[in-house]
PDB file of C-alpha atoms in Angstrom:
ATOM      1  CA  UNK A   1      96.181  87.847  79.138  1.00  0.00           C
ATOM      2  CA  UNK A   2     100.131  88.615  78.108  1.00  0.00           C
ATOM      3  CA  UNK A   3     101.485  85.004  77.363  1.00  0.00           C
ATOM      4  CA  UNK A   4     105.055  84.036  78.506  1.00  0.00           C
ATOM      5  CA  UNK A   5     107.638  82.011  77.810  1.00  0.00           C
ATOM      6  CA  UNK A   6     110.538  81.292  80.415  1.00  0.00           C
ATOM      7  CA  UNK A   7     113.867  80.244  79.470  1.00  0.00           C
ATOM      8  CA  UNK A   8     116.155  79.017  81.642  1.00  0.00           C
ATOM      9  CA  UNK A   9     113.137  77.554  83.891  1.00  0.00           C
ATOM     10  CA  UNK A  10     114.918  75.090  85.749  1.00  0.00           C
ATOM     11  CA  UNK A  11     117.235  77.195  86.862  1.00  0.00           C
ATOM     12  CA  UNK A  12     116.916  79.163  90.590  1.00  0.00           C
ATOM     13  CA  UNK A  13     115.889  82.077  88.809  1.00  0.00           C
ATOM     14  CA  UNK A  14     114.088  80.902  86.221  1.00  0.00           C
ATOM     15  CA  UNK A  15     112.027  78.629  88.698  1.00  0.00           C
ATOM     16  CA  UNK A  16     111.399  81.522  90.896  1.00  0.00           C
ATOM     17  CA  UNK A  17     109.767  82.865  87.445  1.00  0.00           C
ATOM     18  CA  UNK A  18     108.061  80.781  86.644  1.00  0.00           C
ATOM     19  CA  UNK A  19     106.126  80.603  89.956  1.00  0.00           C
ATOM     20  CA  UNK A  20     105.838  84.333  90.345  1.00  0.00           C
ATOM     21  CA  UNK A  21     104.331  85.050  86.682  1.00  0.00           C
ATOM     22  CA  UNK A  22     102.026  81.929  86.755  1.00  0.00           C
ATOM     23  CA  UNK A  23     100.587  83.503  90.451  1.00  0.00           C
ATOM     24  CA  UNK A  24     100.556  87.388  88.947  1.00  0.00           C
ATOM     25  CA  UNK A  25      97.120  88.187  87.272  1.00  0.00           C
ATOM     26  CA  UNK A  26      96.754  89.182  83.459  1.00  0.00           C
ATOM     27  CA  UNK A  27     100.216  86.666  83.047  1.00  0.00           C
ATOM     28  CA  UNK A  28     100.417  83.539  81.918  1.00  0.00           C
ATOM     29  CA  UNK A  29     103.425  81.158  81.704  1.00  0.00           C
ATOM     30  CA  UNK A  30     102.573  79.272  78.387  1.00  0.00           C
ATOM     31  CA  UNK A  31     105.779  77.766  77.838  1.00  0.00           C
ATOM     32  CA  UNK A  32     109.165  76.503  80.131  1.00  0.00           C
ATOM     33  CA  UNK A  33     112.236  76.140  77.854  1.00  0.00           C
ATOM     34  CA  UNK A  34     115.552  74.787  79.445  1.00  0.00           C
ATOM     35  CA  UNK A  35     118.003  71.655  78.245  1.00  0.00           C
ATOM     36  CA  UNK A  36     117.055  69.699  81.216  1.00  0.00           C
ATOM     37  CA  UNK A  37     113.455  68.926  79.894  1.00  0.00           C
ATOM     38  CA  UNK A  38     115.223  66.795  77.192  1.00  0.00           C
ATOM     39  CA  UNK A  39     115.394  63.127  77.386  1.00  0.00           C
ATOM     40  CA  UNK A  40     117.618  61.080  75.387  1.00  0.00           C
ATOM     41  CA  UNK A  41     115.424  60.490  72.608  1.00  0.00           C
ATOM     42  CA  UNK A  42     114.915  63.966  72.037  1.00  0.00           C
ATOM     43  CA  UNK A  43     111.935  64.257  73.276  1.00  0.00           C
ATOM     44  CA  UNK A  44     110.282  66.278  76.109  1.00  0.00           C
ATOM     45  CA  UNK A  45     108.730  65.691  79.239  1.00  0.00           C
ATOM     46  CA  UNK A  46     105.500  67.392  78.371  1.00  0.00           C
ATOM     47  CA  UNK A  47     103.447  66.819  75.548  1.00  0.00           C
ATOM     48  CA  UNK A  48     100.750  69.522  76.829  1.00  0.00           C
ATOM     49  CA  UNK A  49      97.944  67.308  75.308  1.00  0.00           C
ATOM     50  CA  UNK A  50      95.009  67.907  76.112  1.00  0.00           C
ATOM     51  CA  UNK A  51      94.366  64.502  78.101  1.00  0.00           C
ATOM     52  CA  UNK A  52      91.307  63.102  76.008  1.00  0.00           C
ATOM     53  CA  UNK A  53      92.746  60.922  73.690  1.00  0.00           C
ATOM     54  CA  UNK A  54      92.575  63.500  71.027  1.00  0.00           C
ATOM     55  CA  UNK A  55      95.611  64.389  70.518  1.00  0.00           C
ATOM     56  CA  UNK A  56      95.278  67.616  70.109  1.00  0.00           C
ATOM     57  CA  UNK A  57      97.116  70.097  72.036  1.00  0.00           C
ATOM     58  CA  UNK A  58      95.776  73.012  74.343  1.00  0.00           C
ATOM     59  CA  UNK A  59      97.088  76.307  76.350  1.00  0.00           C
ATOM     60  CA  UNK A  60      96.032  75.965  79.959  1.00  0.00           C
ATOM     61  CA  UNK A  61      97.438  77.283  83.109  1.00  0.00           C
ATOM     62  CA  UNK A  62      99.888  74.649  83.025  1.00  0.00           C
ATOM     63  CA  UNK A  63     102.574  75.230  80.798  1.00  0.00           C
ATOM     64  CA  UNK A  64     104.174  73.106  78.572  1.00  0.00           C
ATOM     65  CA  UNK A  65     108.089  71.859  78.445  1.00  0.00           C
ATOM     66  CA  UNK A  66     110.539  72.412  75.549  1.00  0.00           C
ATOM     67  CA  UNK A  67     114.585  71.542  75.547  1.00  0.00           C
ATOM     68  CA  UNK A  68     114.927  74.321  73.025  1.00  0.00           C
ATOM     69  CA  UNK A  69     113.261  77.934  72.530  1.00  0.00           C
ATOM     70  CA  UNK A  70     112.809  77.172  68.689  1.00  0.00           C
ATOM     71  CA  UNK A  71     110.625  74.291  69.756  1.00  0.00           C
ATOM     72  CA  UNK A  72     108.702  76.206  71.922  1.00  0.00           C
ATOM     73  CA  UNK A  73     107.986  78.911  69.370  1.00  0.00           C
ATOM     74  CA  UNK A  74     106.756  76.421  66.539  1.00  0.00           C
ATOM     75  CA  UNK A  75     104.198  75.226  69.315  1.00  0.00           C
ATOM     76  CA  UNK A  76     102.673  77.737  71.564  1.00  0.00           C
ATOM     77  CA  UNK A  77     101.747  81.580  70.877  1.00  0.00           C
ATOM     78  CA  UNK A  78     103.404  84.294  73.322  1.00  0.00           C
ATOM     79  CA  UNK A  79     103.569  87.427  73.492  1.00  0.00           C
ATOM     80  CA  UNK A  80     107.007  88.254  76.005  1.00  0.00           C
ATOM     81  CA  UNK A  81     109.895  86.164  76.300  1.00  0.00           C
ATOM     82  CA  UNK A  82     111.987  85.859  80.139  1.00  0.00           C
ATOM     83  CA  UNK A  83     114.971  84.903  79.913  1.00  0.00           C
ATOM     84  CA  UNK A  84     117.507  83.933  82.743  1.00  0.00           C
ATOM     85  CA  UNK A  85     119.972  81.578  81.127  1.00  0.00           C
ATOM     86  CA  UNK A  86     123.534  81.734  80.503  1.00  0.00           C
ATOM     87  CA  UNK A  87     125.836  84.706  78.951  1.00  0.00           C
ATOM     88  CA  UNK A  88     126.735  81.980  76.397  1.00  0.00           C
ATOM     89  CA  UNK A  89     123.065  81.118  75.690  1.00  0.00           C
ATOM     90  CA  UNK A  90     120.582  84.653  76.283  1.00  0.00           C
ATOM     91  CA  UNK A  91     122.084  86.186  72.434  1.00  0.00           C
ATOM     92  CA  UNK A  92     120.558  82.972  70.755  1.00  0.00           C
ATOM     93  CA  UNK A  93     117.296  83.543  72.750  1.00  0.00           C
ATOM     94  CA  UNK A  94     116.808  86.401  71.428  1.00  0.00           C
ATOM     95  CA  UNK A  95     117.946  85.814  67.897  1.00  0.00           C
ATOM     96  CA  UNK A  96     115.353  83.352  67.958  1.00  0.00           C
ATOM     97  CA  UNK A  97     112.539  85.495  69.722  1.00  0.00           C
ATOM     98  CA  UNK A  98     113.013  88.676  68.064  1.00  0.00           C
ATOM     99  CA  UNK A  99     112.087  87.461  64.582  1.00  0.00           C
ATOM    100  CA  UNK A 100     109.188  85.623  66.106  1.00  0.00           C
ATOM    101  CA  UNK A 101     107.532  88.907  67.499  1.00  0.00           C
ATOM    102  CA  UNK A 102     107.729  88.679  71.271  1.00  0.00           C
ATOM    103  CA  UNK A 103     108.953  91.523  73.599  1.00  0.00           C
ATOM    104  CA  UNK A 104     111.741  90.290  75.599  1.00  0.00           C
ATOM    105  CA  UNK A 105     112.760  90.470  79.348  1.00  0.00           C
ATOM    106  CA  UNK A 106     116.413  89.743  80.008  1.00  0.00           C
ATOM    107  CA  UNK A 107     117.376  89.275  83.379  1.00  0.00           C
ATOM    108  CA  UNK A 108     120.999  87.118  81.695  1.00  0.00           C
ATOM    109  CA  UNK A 109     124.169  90.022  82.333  1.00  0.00           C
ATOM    110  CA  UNK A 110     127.020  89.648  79.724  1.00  0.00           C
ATOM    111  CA  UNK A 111     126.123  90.758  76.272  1.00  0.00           C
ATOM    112  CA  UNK A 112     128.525  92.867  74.771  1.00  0.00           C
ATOM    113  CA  UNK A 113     127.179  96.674  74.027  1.00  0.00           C
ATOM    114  CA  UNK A 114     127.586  95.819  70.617  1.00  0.00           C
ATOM    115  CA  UNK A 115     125.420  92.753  70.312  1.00  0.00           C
ATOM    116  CA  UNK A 116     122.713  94.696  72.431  1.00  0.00           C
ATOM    117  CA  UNK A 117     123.162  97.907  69.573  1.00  0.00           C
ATOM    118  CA  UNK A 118     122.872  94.937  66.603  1.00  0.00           C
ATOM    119  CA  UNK A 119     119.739  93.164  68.778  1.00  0.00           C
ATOM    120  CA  UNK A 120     117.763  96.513  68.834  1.00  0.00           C
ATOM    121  CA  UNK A 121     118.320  97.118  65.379  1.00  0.00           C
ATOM    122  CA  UNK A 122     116.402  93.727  64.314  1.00  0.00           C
ATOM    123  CA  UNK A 123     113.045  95.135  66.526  1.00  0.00           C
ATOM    124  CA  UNK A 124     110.028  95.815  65.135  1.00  0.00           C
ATOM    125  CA  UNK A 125     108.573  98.517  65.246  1.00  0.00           C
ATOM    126  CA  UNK A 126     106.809  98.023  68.747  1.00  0.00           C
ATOM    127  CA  UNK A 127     108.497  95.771  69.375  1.00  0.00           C
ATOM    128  CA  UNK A 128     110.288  96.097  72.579  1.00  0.00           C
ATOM    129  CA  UNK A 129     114.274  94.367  74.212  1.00  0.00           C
ATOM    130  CA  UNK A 130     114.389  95.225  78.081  1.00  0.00           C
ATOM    131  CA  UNK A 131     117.100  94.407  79.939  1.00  0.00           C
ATOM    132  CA  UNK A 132     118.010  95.046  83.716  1.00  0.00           C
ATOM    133  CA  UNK A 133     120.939  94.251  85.524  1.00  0.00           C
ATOM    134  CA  UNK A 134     118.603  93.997  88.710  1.00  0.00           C
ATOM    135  CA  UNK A 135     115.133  93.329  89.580  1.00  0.00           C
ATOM    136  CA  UNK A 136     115.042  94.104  93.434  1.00  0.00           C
ATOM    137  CA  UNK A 137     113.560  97.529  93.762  1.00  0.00           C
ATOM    138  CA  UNK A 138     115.963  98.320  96.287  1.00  0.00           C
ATOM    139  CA  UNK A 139     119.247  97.511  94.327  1.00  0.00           C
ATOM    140  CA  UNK A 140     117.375  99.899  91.755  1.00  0.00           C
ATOM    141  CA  UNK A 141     116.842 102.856  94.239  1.00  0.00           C
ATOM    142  CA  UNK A 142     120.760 101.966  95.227  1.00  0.00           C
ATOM    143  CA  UNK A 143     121.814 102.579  91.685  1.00  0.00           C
ATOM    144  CA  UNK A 144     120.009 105.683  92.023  1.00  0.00           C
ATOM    145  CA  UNK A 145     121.443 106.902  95.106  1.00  0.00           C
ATOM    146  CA  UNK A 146     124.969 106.009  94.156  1.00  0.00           C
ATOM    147  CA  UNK A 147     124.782 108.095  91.118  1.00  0.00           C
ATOM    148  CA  UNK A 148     123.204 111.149  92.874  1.00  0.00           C
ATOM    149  CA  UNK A 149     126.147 110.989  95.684  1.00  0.00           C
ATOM    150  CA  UNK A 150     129.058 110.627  92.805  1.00  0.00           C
ATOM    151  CA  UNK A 151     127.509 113.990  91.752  1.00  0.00           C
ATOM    152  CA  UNK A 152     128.819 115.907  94.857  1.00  0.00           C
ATOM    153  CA  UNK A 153     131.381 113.104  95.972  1.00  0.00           C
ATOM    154  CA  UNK A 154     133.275 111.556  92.837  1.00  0.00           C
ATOM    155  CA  UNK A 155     135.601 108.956  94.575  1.00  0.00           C
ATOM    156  CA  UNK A 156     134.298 105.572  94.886  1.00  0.00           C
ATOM    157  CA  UNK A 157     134.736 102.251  94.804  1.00  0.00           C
ATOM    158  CA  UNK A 158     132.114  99.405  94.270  1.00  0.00           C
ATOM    159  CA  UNK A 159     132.537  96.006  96.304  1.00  0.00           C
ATOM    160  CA  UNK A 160     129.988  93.355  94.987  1.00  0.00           C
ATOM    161  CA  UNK A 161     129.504  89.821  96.740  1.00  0.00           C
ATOM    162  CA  UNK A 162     127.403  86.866  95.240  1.00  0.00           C
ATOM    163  CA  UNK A 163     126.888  83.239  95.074  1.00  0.00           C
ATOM    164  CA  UNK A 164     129.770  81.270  94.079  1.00  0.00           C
ATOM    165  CA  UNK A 165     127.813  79.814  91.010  1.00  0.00           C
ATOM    166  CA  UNK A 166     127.652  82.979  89.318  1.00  0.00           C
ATOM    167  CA  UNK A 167     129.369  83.011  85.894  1.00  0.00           C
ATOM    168  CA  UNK A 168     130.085  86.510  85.365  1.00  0.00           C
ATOM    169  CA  UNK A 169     132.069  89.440  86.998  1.00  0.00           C
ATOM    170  CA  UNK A 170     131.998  92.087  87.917  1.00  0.00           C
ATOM    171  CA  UNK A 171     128.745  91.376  88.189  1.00  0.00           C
ATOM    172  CA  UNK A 172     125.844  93.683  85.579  1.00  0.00           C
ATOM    173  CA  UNK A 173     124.434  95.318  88.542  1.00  0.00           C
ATOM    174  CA  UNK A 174     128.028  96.782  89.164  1.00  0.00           C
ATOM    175  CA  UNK A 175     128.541  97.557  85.788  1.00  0.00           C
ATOM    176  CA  UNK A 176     125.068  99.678  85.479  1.00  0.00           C
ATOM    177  CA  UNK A 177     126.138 101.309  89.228  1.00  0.00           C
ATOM    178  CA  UNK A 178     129.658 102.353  87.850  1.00  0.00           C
ATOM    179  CA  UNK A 179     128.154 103.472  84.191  1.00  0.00           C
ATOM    180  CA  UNK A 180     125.523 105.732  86.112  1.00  0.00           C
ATOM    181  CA  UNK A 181     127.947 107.395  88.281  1.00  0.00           C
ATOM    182  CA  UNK A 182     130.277 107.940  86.032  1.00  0.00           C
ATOM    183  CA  UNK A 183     127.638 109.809  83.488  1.00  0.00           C
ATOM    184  CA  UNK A 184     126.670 111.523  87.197  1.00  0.00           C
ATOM    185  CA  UNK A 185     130.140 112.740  87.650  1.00  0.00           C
ATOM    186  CA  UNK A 186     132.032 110.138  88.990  1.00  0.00           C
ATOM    187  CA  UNK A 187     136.025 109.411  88.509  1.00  0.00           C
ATOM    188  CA  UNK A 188     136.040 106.935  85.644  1.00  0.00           C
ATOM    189  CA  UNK A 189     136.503 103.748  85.958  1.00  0.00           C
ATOM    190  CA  UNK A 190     134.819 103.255  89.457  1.00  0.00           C
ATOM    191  CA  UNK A 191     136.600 100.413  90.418  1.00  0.00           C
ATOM    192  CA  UNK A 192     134.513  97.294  91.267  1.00  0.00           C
ATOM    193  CA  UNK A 193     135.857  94.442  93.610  1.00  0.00           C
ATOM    194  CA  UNK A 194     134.095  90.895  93.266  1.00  0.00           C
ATOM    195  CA  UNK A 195     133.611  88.407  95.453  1.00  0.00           C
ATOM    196  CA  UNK A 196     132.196  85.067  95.158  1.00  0.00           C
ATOM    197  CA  UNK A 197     131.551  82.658  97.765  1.00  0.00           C
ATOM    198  CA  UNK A 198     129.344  80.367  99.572  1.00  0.00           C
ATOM    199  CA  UNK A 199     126.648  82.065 101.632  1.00  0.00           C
ATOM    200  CA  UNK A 200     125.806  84.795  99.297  1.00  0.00           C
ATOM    201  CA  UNK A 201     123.231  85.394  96.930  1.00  0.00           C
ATOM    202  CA  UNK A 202     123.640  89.162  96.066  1.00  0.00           C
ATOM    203  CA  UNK A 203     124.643  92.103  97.831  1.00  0.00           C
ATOM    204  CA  UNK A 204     126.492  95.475  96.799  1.00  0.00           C
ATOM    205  CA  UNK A 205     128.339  98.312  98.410  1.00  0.00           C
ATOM    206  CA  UNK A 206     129.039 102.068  97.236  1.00  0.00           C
ATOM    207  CA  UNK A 207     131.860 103.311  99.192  1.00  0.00           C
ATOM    208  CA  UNK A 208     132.283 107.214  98.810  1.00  0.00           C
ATOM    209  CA  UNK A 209     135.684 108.826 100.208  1.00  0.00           C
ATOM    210  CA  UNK A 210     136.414 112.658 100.680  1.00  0.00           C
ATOM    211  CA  UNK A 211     138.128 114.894 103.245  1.00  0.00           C
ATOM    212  CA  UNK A 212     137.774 113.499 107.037  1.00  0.00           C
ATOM    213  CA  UNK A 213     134.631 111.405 105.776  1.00  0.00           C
ATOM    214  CA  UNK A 214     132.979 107.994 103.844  1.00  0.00           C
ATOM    215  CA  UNK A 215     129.510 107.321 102.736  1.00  0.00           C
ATOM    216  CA  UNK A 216     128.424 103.727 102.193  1.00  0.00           C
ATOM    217  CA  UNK A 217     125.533 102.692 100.609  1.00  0.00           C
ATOM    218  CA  UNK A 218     124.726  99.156 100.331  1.00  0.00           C
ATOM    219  CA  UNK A 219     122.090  97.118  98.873  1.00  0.00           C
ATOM    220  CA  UNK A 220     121.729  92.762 100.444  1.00  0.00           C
ATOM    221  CA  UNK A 221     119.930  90.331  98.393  1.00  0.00           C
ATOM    222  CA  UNK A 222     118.378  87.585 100.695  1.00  0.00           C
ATOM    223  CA  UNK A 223     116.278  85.787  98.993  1.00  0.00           C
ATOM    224  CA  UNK A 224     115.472  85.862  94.909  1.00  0.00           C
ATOM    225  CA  UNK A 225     111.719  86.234  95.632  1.00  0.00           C
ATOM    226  CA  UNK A 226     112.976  89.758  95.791  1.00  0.00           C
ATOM    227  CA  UNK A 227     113.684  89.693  92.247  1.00  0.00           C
ATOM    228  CA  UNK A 228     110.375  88.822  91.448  1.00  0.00           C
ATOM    229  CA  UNK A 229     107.674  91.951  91.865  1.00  0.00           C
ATOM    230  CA  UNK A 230     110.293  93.508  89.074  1.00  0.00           C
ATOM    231  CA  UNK A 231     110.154  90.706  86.726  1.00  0.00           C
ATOM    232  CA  UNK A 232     106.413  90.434  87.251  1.00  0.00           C
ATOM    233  CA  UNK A 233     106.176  94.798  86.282  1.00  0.00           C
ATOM    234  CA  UNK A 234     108.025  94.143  83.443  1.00  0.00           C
ATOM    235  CA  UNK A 235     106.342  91.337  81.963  1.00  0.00           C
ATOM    236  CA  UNK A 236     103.302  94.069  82.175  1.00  0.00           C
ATOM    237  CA  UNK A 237     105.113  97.055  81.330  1.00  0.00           C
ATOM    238  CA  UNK A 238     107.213  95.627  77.866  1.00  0.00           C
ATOM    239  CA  UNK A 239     104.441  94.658  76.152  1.00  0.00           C
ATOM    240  CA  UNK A 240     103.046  98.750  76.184  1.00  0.00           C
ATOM    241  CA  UNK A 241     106.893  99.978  75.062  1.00  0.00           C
ATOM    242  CA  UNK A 242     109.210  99.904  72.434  1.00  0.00           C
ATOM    243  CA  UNK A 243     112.913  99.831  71.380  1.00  0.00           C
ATOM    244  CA  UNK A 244     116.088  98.963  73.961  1.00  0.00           C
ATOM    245  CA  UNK A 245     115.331  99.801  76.915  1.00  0.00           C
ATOM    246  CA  UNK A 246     117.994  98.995  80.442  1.00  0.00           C
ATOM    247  CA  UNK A 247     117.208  99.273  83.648  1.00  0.00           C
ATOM    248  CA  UNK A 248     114.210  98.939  86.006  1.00  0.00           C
ATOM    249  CA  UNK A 249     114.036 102.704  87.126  1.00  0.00           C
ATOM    250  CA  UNK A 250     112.812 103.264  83.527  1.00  0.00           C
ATOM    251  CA  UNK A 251     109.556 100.807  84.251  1.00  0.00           C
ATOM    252  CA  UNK A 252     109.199 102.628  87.744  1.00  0.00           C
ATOM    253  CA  UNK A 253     109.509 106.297  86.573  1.00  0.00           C
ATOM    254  CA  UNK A 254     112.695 107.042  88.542  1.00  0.00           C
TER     255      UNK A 254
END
């Protein structure tokens, strides 16, 4: 059974974690960890006793609460960490998890190259940092196909659309697109366009230009369940590899 904590678990993508790894066999979600589960004394809203009178504590299916990650990892044992916080927030995470021994999945966009080179650097060996810009399969496969088009057609531009709650842009999955064409052959910088409004969740377009022609490929987020068979892979998959590690196509073999 790989053991897993969640931070950022009362957020829409942490939620959507939470339920998809607690529902996936051989996974277990041992811990939630976001600010919210706080009260005012400090406390948090779930004790995980064991309900005898004992007070002793036990690991069942049902995880327990924590306000803070540190808290979480003084109490419970995991093996992988998920985190989908807050550009502002994922760097502690991991400065917290990495010394503790867990592989972690990042699903947070924003940390600099830099902090990612100085994050790898503290693993152990076996020890394994994933991130991905995307989970959705088919943003993945349009990552690939963008880069294999600015092969043989170099001009492009990248418009990206999401939710108007989203913190950062361009967006990561951009970012990735651009930095894979451009090692493909593409005119550096692709420029990226970014959009956010009401409406969205995610969605992306490739828009190649040459002579008397344009090639678009596009990728729509719908839902964020679509997220979640990628999470769920790499939860499996981290645990069996080591070092940095970005992007989902190097879990599916792409």
């Amino acid at each position: 059974m790989i053991r897993v904590i969640v931070t950022g678990a009362l957020g829409r993508m942490g939620a959507e974690t939470v339920r998809a790894v607690t529902a996936a066999d051989g996974l277990q979600v041992v811990a939630r960890v976001d600010p919210g589960f706080a009260r005012d004394d400090g406390a948090t809203t779930n004790t995980g006793e064991c309900g005898c009178g004992c007070g002793e504590t036990e690991q069942t299916a049902t995880p327990r609460d924590f306000a803070t990650l540190a808290d979480a990892l003084a109490a419970v044992t995991a093996d992988v960490l998920v985190d989908f916080t807050r550009p502002d927030v994922v760097e502690e995470n991991l400065r917290c998890a990495i010394p503790a021994g867990l592989d972690c999945v990042v699903g947070t966009t924003g940390l600099a190259d830099a902090t990612l080179d100085d994050l790898a650097g503290r693993l152990a060996d076996g020890q394994c940092l994933f991130i991905a810009p995307n989970f959705a399969i088919g943003a993945v496969l349009m990552m690939q196909f963008a880069a294999r088009a600015a092969a043989v057609l170099p001009k492009a531009e990248i418009i990206e659309l999401h939710h108007d709650r989203k913190l950062d842009a361009p967006s990561g999955t951009a970012l990735r697109t651009a930095s894979l064409m451009t090692a493909a052959g593409a005119a550096d910088p692709v420029p990226i366009h970014s959009v956010r409004l009401q409406g969205f969740v995610a969605s992306q377009e490739v828009i190649f230009g040459a002579q008397g022609q344009t090639l678009s490929i596009r990728h729509d987020t719908t839902d964020r369940t679509s997220f979640m068979p990628g999470v769920v892979l790499a939860c499996r998959r981290v645990v069996d590899a080591t070092g940095l590690i970005v992007g989902l196509e190097q879990f599916l073999d792409l």
